């Protein structure tokens, strides 16, 4: 059935869906009050859970790329679907953390400050860009348009790796300078 959807309609629908997802995230993260349960033990474990999910995504994307370079198509497909699932789970846990805890202010001074904000800002920008890239790459795979799949995937995987690795870095830097406990 997906084979019948034209590229134009698919890309337009994916852009609209991505705008809805990103719009919801921006509203959820920046447009509302937090709940005030920041000290709950469950909330305190979420930063480590989020960092681990980013690490898992990184591993699945790298293994998925190794698989396709050896023409192991089923393993490639499975790894990329697992990478998508761990990214989606990360997003859910990230939203939960934001719901209960809100923003974590960065107190570090000196050279680490511009370094941290460079990583954070580029992480945020690329995490927005990766949403339509992942949807489009998956759509072209699911509709068996593998030439298009390859063309988009060459952008998707480096951006995706950048997002997940910088997610880990943000956690590690914050852990050095703040009281996140996990
Ligand atoms: C967003 C997730 C995905 C990413 C980032 C991704 C990435 C890639 C990349 C980079 C290549 C090109 C390798 C090369 O240069 O030869 C590729 C090829 C391929 N991918 Fe994926 N992939 C994803 C999901 C999937 C899924 C779910 C399937 C399941 C059908 C799949 C099936 C294939 C196939 C069959 C090829 C080989 C195409 C050909 O050589 O003609 N991919 N993928």
XYZ file of C-alpha atoms and ligand atoms in Angstrom:
225
model
C 0.000 0.000 0.000
C 2.841 2.431 0.861
C 4.260 1.720 -2.605
C 1.298 3.643 -4.092
C 1.998 6.870 -2.178
C 3.907 9.364 -4.365
C 7.205 10.862 -3.135
C 5.640 14.335 -3.094
C 2.683 13.334 -0.932
C 4.913 11.279 1.374
C 7.482 14.045 1.923
C 4.748 16.639 2.465
C 2.946 14.400 5.001
C 6.214 13.617 6.790
C 7.069 17.338 7.048
C 3.631 18.098 8.505
C 3.876 15.176 10.957
C 7.401 16.258 11.983
C 6.242 19.862 12.508
C 3.415 18.588 14.759
C 5.827 16.380 16.760
C 8.460 19.152 17.119
C 5.759 21.777 17.911
C 4.362 19.539 20.660
C 7.859 18.989 22.104
C 8.667 22.721 22.120
C 5.346 23.475 23.852
C 5.851 20.639 26.363
C 9.430 21.579 27.217
C 9.321 25.376 27.136
C 5.647 26.335 27.313
C 4.445 24.840 30.599
C 5.072 24.745 34.349
C 6.770 21.671 35.872
C 4.903 19.402 38.301
C 7.071 19.909 41.410
C 8.015 16.227 41.992
C 11.696 16.865 41.162
C 13.083 15.061 44.246
C 11.283 11.779 43.718
C 13.721 8.833 43.438
C 12.200 7.798 40.105
C 12.809 11.285 38.647
C 16.425 11.228 39.858
C 17.188 8.080 37.877
C 15.857 9.494 34.581
C 19.027 11.374 33.450
C 21.010 8.111 33.608
C 18.197 6.226 31.852
C 18.180 8.889 29.110
C 21.961 8.754 28.707
C 21.811 4.937 28.467
C 19.074 5.110 25.801
C 21.228 7.530 23.780
C 24.135 5.094 24.092
C 21.873 2.232 22.971
C 20.719 4.240 19.934
C 24.362 4.940 19.017
C 25.207 1.223 19.239
C 22.188 0.142 17.136
C 22.893 2.748 14.413
C 26.588 1.761 14.209
C 25.809 -1.985 14.113
C 23.044 -1.325 11.542
C 25.553 0.474 9.309
C 28.091 -2.336 9.671
C 25.353 -4.836 8.736
C 24.386 -2.995 5.532
C 28.052 -2.637 4.558
C 28.170 -6.496 4.686
C 24.804 -6.715 2.850
C 23.076 -8.254 5.885
C 19.737 -6.680 5.063
C 17.538 -8.264 7.737
C 20.011 -7.447 10.501
C 20.341 -3.882 9.131
C 16.580 -3.439 9.150
C 16.242 -4.898 12.686
C 19.025 -2.666 14.097
C 17.539 0.485 12.555
C 14.064 -0.331 13.895
C 15.594 -0.944 17.350
C 17.501 2.367 17.079
C 14.207 4.113 16.260
C 12.522 2.411 19.243
C 15.297 3.412 21.669
C 15.196 7.012 20.360
C 11.409 7.073 20.838
C 11.784 5.678 24.383
C 14.456 8.294 25.078
C 12.034 11.000 23.968
C 9.334 9.653 26.296
C 11.725 9.525 29.290
C 13.089 12.972 28.420
C 9.539 14.383 28.437
C 8.830 12.666 31.769
C 12.003 14.193 33.235
C 11.014 17.614 31.969
C 7.487 17.184 33.266
C 8.720 16.464 36.813
C 11.985 18.397 36.974
C 12.109 21.148 34.340
C 15.339 22.647 32.970
C 18.741 21.982 34.556
C 20.699 25.238 34.741
C 24.394 24.940 33.862
C 26.564 26.628 36.525
C 29.990 25.934 34.963
C 32.262 28.923 34.232
C 35.320 29.446 32.028
C 36.082 27.500 28.845
C 33.624 24.710 29.641
C 30.680 27.162 29.347
C 30.963 27.928 25.593
C 31.912 24.294 24.962
C 28.798 23.075 26.832
C 26.455 25.533 25.093
C 27.941 24.761 21.668
C 27.249 21.064 22.244
C 23.778 21.749 23.702
C 22.624 24.156 20.962
C 23.910 22.000 18.088
C 22.323 18.979 19.832
C 18.933 20.751 19.929
C 19.133 21.921 16.279
C 20.167 18.502 14.952
C 17.563 16.716 17.117
C 14.860 18.760 15.339
C 16.344 18.015 11.903
C 16.631 14.277 12.584
C 12.861 13.797 13.095
C 11.826 14.212 9.402
C 15.064 12.507 8.291
C 14.243 9.333 10.282
C 10.597 9.319 9.139
C 11.621 9.790 5.484
C 14.347 7.124 5.603
C 11.955 4.621 7.192
C 9.210 5.496 4.698
C 11.484 4.889 1.689
C 12.583 1.553 3.201
C 8.997 0.501 3.977
C 7.846 1.441 0.456
C 10.831 -0.390 -1.077
C 12.268 2.716 -2.762
C 15.796 1.754 -1.860
C 17.596 4.261 -4.120
C 15.736 7.086 -2.343
C 16.288 5.284 0.970
C 20.042 5.253 0.429
C 20.135 8.894 -0.704
C 18.302 10.183 2.410
C 19.922 7.686 4.803
C 23.376 9.139 4.002
C 22.182 12.313 5.754
C 20.125 10.583 8.426
C 22.775 8.407 10.003
C 25.494 11.059 10.655
C 22.912 13.524 12.018
C 21.378 10.772 14.163
C 24.790 9.730 15.503
C 25.612 13.371 16.287
C 22.340 13.748 18.229
C 22.812 10.595 20.298
C 26.527 11.132 21.026
C 26.031 14.801 22.013
C 23.089 13.666 24.209
C 25.570 11.494 26.115
C 28.119 14.358 26.310
C 25.517 16.817 27.674
C 24.660 14.309 30.435
C 28.330 13.671 31.310
C 29.175 17.403 31.466
C 26.057 18.232 33.534
C 26.898 15.404 35.949
C 30.289 17.019 36.666
C 28.822 20.445 37.403
C 25.358 19.869 38.914
C 23.630 17.705 41.478
C 21.902 15.328 39.065
C 22.385 12.191 41.096
C 22.019 9.310 38.666
C 16.163 5.349 9.815
C 16.658 4.122 9.747
C 17.641 3.670 8.685
C 18.847 4.213 8.321
C 19.547 5.439 8.929
C 19.382 3.402 7.242
C 20.609 3.594 6.615
C 20.996 2.999 5.438
C 22.162 3.352 4.671
C 23.183 4.428 5.059
C 22.181 2.569 3.561
C 23.164 2.673 2.393
C 24.366 1.829 2.521
C 25.181 1.996 1.244
O 25.705 3.090 1.020
O 25.227 1.042 0.497
C 21.022 1.725 3.621
C 20.692 0.767 2.673
C 19.644 -0.100 2.782
N 18.678 -0.127 3.784
Fe 18.589 1.109 5.370
N 18.485 2.393 6.969
C 17.418 2.517 7.829
C 16.321 1.686 7.920
C 16.079 0.622 7.086
C 14.960 -0.282 7.204
C 13.871 -0.216 8.294
C 15.075 -1.181 6.213
C 14.112 -2.325 5.988
C 13.653 -2.691 4.850
C 16.256 -0.852 5.430
C 16.709 -1.499 4.289
C 17.804 -1.145 3.518
C 18.205 -1.810 2.297
C 17.500 -2.984 1.652
C 19.353 -1.155 1.845
C 20.173 -1.483 0.594
C 19.666 -0.684 -0.550
C 20.489 -0.957 -1.805
O 21.704 -1.129 -1.703
O 19.876 -0.962 -2.852
N 16.851 0.258 5.988
N 20.314 2.002 4.774
